[in-house]
mmCIF file with all atom_site columns, C-alpha atoms in Angstrom:
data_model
loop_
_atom_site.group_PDB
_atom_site.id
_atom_site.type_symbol
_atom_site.label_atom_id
_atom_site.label_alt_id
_atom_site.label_comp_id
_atom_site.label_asym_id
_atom_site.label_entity_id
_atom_site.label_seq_id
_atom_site.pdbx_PDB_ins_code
_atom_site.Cartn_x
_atom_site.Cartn_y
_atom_site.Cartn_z
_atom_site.occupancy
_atom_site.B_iso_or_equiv
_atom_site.pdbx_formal_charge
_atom_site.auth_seq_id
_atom_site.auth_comp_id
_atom_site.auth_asym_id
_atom_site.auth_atom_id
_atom_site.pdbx_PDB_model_num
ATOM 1   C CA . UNK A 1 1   ? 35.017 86.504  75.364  1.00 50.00 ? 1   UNK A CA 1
ATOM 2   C CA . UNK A 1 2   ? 38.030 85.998  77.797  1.00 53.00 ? 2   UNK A CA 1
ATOM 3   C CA . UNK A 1 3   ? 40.015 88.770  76.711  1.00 56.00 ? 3   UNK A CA 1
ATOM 4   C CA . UNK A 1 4   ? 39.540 90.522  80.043  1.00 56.00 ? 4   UNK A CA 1
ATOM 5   C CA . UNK A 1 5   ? 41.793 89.452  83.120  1.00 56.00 ? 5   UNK A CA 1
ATOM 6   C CA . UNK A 1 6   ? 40.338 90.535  85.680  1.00 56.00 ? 6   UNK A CA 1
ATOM 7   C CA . UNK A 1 7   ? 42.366 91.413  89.634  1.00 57.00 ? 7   UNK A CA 1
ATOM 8   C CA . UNK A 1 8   ? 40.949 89.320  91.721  1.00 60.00 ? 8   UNK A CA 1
ATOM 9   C CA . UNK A 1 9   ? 38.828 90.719  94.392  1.00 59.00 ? 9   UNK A CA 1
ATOM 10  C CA . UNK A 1 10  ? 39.809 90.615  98.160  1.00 63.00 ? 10  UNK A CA 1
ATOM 11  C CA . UNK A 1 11  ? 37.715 91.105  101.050 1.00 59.00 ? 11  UNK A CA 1
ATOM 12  C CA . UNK A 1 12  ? 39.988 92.809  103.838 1.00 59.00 ? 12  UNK A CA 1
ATOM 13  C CA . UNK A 1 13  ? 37.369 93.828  106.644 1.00 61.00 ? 13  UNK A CA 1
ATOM 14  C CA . UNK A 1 14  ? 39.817 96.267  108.171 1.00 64.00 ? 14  UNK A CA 1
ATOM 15  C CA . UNK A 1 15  ? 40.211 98.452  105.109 1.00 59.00 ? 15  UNK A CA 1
ATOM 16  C CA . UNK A 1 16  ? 39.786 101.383 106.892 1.00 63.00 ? 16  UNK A CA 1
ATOM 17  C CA . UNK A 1 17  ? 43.028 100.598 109.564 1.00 65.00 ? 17  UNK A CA 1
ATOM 18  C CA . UNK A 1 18  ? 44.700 100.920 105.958 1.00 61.00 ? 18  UNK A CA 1
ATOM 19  C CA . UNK A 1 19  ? 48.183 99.802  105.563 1.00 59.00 ? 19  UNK A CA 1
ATOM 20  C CA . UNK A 1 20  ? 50.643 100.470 109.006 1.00 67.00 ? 20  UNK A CA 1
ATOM 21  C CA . UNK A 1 21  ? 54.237 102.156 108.294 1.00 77.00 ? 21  UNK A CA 1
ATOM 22  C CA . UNK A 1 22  ? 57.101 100.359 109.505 1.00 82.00 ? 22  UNK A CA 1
ATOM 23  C CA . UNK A 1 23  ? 58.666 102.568 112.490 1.00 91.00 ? 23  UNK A CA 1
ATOM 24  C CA . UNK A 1 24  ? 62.223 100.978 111.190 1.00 94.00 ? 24  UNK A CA 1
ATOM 25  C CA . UNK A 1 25  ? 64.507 104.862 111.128 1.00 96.00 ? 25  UNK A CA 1
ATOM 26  C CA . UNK A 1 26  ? 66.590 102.904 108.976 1.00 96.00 ? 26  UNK A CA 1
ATOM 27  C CA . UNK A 1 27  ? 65.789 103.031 105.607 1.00 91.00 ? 27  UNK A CA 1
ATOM 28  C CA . UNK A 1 28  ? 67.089 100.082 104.202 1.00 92.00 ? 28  UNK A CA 1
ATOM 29  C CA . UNK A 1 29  ? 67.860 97.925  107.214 1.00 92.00 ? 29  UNK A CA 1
ATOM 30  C CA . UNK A 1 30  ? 66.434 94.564  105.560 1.00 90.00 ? 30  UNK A CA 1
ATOM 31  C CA . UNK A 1 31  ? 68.896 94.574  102.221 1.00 91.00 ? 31  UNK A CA 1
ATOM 32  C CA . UNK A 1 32  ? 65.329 94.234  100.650 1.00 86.00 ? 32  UNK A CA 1
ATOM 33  C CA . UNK A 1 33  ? 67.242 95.195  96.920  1.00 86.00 ? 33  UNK A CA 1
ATOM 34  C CA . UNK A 1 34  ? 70.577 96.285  97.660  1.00 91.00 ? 34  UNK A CA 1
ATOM 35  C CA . UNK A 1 35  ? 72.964 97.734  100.112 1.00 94.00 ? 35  UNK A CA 1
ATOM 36  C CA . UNK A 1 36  ? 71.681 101.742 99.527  1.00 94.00 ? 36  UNK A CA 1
ATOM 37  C CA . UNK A 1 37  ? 72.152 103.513 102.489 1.00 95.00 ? 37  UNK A CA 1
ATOM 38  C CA . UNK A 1 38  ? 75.009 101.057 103.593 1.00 97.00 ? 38  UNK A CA 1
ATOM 39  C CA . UNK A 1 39  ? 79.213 102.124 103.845 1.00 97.00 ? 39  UNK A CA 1
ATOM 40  C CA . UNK A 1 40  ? 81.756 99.088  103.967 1.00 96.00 ? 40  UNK A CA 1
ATOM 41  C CA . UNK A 1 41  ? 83.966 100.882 106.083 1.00 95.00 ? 41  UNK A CA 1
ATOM 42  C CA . UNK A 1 42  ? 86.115 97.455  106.053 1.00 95.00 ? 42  UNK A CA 1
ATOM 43  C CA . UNK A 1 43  ? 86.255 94.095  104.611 1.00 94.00 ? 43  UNK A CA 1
ATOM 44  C CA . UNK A 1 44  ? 84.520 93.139  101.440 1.00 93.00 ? 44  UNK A CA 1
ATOM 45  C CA . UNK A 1 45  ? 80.303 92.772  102.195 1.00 96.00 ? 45  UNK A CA 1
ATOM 46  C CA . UNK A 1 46  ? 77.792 91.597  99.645  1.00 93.00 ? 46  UNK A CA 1
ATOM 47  C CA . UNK A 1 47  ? 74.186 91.578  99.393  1.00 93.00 ? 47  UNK A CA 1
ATOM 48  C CA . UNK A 1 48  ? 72.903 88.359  99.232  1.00 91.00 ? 48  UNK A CA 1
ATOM 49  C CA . UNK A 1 49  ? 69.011 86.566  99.078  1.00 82.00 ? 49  UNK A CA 1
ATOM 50  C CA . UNK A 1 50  ? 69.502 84.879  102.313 1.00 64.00 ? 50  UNK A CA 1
ATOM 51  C CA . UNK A 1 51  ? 66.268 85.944  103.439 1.00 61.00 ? 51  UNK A CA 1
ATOM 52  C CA . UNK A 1 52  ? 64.878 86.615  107.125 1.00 58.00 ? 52  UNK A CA 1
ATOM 53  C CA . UNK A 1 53  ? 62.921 83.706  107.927 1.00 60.00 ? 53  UNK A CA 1
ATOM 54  C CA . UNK A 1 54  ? 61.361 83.693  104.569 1.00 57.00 ? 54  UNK A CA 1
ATOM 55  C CA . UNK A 1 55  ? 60.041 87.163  105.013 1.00 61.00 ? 55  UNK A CA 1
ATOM 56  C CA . UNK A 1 56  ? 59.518 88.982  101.699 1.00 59.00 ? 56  UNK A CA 1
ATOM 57  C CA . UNK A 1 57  ? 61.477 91.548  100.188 1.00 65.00 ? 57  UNK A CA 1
ATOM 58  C CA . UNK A 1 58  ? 64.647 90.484  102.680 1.00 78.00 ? 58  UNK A CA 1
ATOM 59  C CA . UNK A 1 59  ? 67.854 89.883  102.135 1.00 87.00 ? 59  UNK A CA 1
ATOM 60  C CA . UNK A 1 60  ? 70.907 89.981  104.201 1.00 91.00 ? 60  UNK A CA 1
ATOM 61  C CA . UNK A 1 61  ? 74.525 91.131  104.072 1.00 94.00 ? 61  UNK A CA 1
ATOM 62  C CA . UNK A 1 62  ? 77.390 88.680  103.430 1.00 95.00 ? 62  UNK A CA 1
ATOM 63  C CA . UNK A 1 63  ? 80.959 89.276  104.639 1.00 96.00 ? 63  UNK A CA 1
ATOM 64  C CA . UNK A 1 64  ? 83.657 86.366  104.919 1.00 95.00 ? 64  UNK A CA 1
ATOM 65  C CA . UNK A 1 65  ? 85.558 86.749  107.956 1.00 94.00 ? 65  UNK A CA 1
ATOM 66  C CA . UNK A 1 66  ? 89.016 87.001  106.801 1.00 90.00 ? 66  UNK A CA 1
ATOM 67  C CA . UNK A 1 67  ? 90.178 90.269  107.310 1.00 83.00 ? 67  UNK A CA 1
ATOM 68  C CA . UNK A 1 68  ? 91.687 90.910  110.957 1.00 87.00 ? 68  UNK A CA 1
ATOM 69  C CA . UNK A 1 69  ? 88.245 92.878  111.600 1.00 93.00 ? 69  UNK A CA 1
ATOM 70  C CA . UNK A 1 70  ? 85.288 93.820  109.872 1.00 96.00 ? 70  UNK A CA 1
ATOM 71  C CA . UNK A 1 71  ? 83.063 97.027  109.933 1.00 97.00 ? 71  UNK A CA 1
ATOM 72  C CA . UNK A 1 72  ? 79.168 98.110  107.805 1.00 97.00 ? 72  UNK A CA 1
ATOM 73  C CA . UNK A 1 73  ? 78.011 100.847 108.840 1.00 98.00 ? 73  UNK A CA 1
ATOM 74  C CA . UNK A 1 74  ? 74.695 102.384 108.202 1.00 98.00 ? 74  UNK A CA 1
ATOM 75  C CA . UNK A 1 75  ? 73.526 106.176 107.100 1.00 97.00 ? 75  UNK A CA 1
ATOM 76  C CA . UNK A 1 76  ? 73.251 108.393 110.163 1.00 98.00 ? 76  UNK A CA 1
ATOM 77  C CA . UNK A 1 77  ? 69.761 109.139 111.820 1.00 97.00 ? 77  UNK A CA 1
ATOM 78  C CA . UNK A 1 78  ? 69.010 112.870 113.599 1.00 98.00 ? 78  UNK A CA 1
ATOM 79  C CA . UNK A 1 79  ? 68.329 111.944 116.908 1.00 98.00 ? 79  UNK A CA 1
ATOM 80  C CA . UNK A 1 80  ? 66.607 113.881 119.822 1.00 97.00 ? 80  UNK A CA 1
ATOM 81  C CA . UNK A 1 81  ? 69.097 114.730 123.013 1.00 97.00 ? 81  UNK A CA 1
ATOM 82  C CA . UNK A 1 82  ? 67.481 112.607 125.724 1.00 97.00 ? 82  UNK A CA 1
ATOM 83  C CA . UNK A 1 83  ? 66.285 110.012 124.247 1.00 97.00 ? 83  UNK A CA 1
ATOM 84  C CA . UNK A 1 84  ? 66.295 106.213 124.308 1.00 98.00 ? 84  UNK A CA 1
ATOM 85  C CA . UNK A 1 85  ? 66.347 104.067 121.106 1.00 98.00 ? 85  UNK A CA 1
ATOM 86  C CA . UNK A 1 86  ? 65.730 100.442 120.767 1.00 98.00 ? 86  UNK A CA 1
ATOM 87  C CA . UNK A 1 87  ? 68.266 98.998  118.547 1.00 98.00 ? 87  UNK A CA 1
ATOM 88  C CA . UNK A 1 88  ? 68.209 95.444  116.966 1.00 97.00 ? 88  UNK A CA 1
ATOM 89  C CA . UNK A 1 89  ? 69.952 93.411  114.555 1.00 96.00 ? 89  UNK A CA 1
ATOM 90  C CA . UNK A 1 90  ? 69.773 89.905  113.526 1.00 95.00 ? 90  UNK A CA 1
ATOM 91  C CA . UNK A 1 91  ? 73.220 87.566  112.723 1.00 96.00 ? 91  UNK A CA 1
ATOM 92  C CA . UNK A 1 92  ? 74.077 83.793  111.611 1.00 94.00 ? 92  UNK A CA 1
ATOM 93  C CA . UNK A 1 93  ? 76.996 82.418  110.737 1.00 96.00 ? 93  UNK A CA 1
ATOM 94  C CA . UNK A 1 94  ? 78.416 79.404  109.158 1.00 96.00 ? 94  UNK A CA 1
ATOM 95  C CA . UNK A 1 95  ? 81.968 77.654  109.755 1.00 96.00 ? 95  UNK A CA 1
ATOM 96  C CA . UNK A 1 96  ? 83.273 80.467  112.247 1.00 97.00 ? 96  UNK A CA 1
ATOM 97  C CA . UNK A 1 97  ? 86.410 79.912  114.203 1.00 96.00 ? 97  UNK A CA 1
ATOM 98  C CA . UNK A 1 98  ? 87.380 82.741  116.671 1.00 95.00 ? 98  UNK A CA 1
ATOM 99  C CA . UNK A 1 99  ? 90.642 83.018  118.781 1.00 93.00 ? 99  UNK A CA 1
ATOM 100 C CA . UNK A 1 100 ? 89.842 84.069  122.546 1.00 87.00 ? 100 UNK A CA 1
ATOM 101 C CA . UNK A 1 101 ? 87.192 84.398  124.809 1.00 92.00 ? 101 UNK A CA 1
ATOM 102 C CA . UNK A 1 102 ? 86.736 88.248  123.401 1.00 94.00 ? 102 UNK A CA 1
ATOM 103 C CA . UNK A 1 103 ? 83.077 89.537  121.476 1.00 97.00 ? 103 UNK A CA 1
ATOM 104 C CA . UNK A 1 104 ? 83.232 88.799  117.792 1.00 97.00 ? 104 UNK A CA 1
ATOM 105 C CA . UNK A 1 105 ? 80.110 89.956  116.172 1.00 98.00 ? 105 UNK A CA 1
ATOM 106 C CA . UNK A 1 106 ? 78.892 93.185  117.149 1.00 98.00 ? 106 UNK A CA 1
ATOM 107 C CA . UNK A 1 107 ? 75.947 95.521  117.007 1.00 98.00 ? 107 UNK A CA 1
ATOM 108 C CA . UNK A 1 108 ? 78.029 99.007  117.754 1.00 98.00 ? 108 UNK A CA 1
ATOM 109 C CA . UNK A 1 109 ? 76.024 102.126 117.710 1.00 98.00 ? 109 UNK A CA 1
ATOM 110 C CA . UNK A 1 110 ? 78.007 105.225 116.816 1.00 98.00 ? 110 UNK A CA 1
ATOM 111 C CA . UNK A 1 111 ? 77.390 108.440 117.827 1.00 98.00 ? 111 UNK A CA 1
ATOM 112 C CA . UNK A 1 112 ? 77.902 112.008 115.475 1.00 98.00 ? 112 UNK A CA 1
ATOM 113 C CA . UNK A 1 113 ? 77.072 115.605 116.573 1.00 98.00 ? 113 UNK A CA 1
ATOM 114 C CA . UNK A 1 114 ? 77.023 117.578 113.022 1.00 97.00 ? 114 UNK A CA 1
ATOM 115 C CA . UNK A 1 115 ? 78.660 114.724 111.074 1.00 95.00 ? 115 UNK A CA 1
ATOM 116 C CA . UNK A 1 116 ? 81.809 114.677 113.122 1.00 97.00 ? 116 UNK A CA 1
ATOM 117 C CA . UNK A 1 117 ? 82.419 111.213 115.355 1.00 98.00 ? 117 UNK A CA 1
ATOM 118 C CA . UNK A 1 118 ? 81.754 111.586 119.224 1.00 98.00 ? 118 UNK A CA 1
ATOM 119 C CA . UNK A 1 119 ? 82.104 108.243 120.476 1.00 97.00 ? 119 UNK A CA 1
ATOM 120 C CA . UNK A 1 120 ? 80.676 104.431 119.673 1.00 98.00 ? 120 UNK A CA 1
ATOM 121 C CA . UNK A 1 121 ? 78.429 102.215 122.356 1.00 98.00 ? 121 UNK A CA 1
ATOM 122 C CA . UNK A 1 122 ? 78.344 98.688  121.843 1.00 98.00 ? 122 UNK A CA 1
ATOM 123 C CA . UNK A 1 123 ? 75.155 97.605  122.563 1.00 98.00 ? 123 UNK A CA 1
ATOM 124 C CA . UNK A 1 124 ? 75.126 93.892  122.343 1.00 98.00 ? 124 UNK A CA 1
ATOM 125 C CA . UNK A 1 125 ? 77.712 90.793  120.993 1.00 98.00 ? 125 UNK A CA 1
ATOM 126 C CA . UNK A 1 126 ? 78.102 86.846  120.552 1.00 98.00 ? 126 UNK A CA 1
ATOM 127 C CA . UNK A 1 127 ? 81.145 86.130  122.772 1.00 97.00 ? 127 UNK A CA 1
ATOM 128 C CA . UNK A 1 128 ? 83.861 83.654  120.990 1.00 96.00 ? 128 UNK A CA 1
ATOM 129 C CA . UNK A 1 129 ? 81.405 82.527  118.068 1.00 97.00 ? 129 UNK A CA 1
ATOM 130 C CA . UNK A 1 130 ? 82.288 79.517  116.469 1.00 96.00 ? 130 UNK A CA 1
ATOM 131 C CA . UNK A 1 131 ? 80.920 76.548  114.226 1.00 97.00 ? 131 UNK A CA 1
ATOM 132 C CA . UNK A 1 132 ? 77.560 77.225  112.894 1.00 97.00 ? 132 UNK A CA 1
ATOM 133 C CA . UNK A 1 133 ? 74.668 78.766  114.551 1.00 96.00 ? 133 UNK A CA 1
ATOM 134 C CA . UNK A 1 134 ? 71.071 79.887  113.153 1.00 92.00 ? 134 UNK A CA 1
ATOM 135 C CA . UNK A 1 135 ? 69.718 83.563  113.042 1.00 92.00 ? 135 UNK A CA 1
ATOM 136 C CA . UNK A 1 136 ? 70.936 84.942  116.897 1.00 95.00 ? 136 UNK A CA 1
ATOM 137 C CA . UNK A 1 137 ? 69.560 88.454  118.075 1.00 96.00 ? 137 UNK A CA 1
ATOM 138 C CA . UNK A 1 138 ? 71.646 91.458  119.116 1.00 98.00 ? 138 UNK A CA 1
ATOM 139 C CA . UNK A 1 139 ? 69.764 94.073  120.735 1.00 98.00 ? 139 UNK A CA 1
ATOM 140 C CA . UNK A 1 140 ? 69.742 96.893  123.192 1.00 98.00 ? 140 UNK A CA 1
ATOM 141 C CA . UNK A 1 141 ? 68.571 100.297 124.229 1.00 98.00 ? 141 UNK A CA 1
ATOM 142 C CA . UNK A 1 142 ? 70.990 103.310 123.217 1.00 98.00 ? 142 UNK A CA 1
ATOM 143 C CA . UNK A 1 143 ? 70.491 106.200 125.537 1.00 98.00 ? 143 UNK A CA 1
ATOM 144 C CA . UNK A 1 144 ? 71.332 109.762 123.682 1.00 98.00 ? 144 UNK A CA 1
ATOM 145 C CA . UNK A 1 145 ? 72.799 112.187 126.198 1.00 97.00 ? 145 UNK A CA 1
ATOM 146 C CA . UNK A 1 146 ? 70.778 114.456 127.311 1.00 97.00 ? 146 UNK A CA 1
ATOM 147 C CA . UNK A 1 147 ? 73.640 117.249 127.214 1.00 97.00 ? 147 UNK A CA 1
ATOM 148 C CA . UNK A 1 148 ? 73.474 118.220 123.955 1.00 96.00 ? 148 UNK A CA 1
ATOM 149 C CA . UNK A 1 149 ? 76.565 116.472 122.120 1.00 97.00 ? 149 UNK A CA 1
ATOM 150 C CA . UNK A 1 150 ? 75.120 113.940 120.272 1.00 98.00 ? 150 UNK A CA 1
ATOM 151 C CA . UNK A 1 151 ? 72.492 114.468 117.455 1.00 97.00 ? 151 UNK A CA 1
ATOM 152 C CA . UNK A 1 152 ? 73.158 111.192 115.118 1.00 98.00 ? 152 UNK A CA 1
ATOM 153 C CA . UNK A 1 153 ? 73.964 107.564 115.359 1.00 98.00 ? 153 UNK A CA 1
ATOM 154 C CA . UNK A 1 154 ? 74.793 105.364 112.485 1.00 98.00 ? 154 UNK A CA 1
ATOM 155 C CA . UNK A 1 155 ? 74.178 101.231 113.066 1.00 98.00 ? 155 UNK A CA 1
ATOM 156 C CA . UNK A 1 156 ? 77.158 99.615  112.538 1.00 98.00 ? 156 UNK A CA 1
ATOM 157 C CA . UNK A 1 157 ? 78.017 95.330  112.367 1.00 98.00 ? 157 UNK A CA 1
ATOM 158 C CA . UNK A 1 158 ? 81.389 94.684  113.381 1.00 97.00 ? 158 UNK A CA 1
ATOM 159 C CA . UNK A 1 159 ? 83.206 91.289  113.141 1.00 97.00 ? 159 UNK A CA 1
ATOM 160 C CA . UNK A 1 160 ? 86.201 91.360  115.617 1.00 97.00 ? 160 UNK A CA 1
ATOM 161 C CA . UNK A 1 161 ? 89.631 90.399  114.480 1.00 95.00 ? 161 UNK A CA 1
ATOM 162 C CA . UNK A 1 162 ? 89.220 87.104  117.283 1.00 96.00 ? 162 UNK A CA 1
ATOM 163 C CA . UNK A 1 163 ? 87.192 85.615  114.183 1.00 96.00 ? 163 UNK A CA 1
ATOM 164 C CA . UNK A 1 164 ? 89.618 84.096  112.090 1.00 94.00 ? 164 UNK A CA 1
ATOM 165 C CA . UNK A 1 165 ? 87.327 82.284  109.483 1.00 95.00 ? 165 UNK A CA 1
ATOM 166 C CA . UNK A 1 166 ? 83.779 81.608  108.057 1.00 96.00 ? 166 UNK A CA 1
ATOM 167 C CA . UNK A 1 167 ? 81.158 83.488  107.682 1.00 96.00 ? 167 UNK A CA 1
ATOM 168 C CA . UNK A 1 168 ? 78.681 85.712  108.544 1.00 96.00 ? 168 UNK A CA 1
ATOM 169 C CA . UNK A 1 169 ? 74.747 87.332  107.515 1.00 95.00 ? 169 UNK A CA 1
ATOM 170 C CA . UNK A 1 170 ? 73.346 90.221  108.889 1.00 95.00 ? 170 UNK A CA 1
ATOM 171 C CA . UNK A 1 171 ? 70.109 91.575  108.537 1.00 93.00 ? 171 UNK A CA 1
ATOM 172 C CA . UNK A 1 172 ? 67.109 92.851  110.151 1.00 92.00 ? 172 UNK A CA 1
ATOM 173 C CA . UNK A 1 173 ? 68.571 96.221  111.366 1.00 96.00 ? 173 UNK A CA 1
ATOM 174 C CA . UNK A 1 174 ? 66.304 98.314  113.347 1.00 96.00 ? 174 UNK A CA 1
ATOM 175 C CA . UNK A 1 175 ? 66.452 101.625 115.352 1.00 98.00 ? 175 UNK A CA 1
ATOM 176 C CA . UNK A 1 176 ? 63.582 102.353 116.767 1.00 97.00 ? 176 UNK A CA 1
ATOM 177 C CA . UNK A 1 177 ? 61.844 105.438 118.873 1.00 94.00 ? 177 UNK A CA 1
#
C-alpha cells in the first residue's frame, strides 16, 4: 500500500542502437568532476561548474591571467604515424586585457615519441583578446608525421604572456580520429 517506488518506465524505440561511446581520446576533456588526467605545467588553474552550454556533467577550467604566461596540459595519447587528428577546444573569457597584436589563448598540440618532447604545433588562437567574449572555438587538424618520430601528443591551453589580466575558461577538449 505505497511502500513500493517504482522507476518509471521509458519507451526508447531505438533500444537496440543502445547507448553510442563518445570518440573524445581524451579522457577527461570536459572537467566533468575534476581535473584527473590534467598537469598545470604553469599558473594556478581550477576546476570550476561553469558548464558548456548547460551540458551535463561539464565543467570547465579556470585560470586568472596574471602570470606572464600560462600552460594545462593534458595526459598524452599513442598516436598512429600518418595520421590526421581533429583537435578542438572551447574558451571564454571575462575582463581580458592583452598587450600587442600577438595570439593569447592557445590550443598547442605537443608532440612525444616514448615520453620524451619532439616538438609543439599550434593549431589554432584568439589574436589580442580583450574585454569579454562568450564561448569562442579553437580547432584544427594535427597531422602526425608519417616518419616515424612522433607516437604521442598531449592537448595543451596556453595563455600568452601579451594577456596581462582577467580571465579565462576552457573546456570541451577533444582529439579526435
Amino acid at each position: 500500500e505505497g511502500a513500493f517506488n517504482y522507476d518509471p518506465i521509458e519507451y526508447d524505440p531505438n533500444y537496440e542502437e543502445g547507448p553510442t561511446e563518445d570518440p573524445n581520446l581524451l579522457h577527461n576533456g570536459y572537467f566533468g568532476r575534476n581535473l584527473a588526467g590534467w598537469y598545470s605545467r604553469r599558473g594556478q588553474w581550477f576546476r570550476v561548474n561553469e558548464p558548456f552550454y548547460g551540458e551535463i556533467d561539464t565543467g570547465s577550467v579556470r585560470i586568472d591571467c596574471d602570470d606572464a604566461g600560462e600552460r594545462f596540459e593534458s595526459h598524452k595519447v599513442p598516436v598512429t604515424a600518418g595520421e590526421a587528428l581533429n583537435t578542438i577546444c572551447k574558451v571564454q573569457y571575462r575582463e581580458v586585457t592583452s598587450t600587442g597584436s600577438v595570439p593569447g589563448f592557445i590550443l598547442r598540440m605537443n608532440l612525444y615519441k616514448d615520453g620524451g618532447f619532439v616538438s609543439y604545433v599550434d593549431i589554432d588562437s584568439i589574436l589580442s583578446p580583450a574585454g569579454v567574449a562568450g564561448w569562442q572555438t579553437l580547432e584544427g587538424v594535427l597531422n602526425i608525421p608519417s616518419d616515424g618520430s612522433v607516437n604521442e601528443v598531449s592537448m595543451e591551453f596556453n595563455v600568452d604572456a601579451s594577456v596581462t589580466g582577467g580571465t579565462a575558461f576552457w573546456t570541451y577538449a577533444r582529439i579526435l580520429r
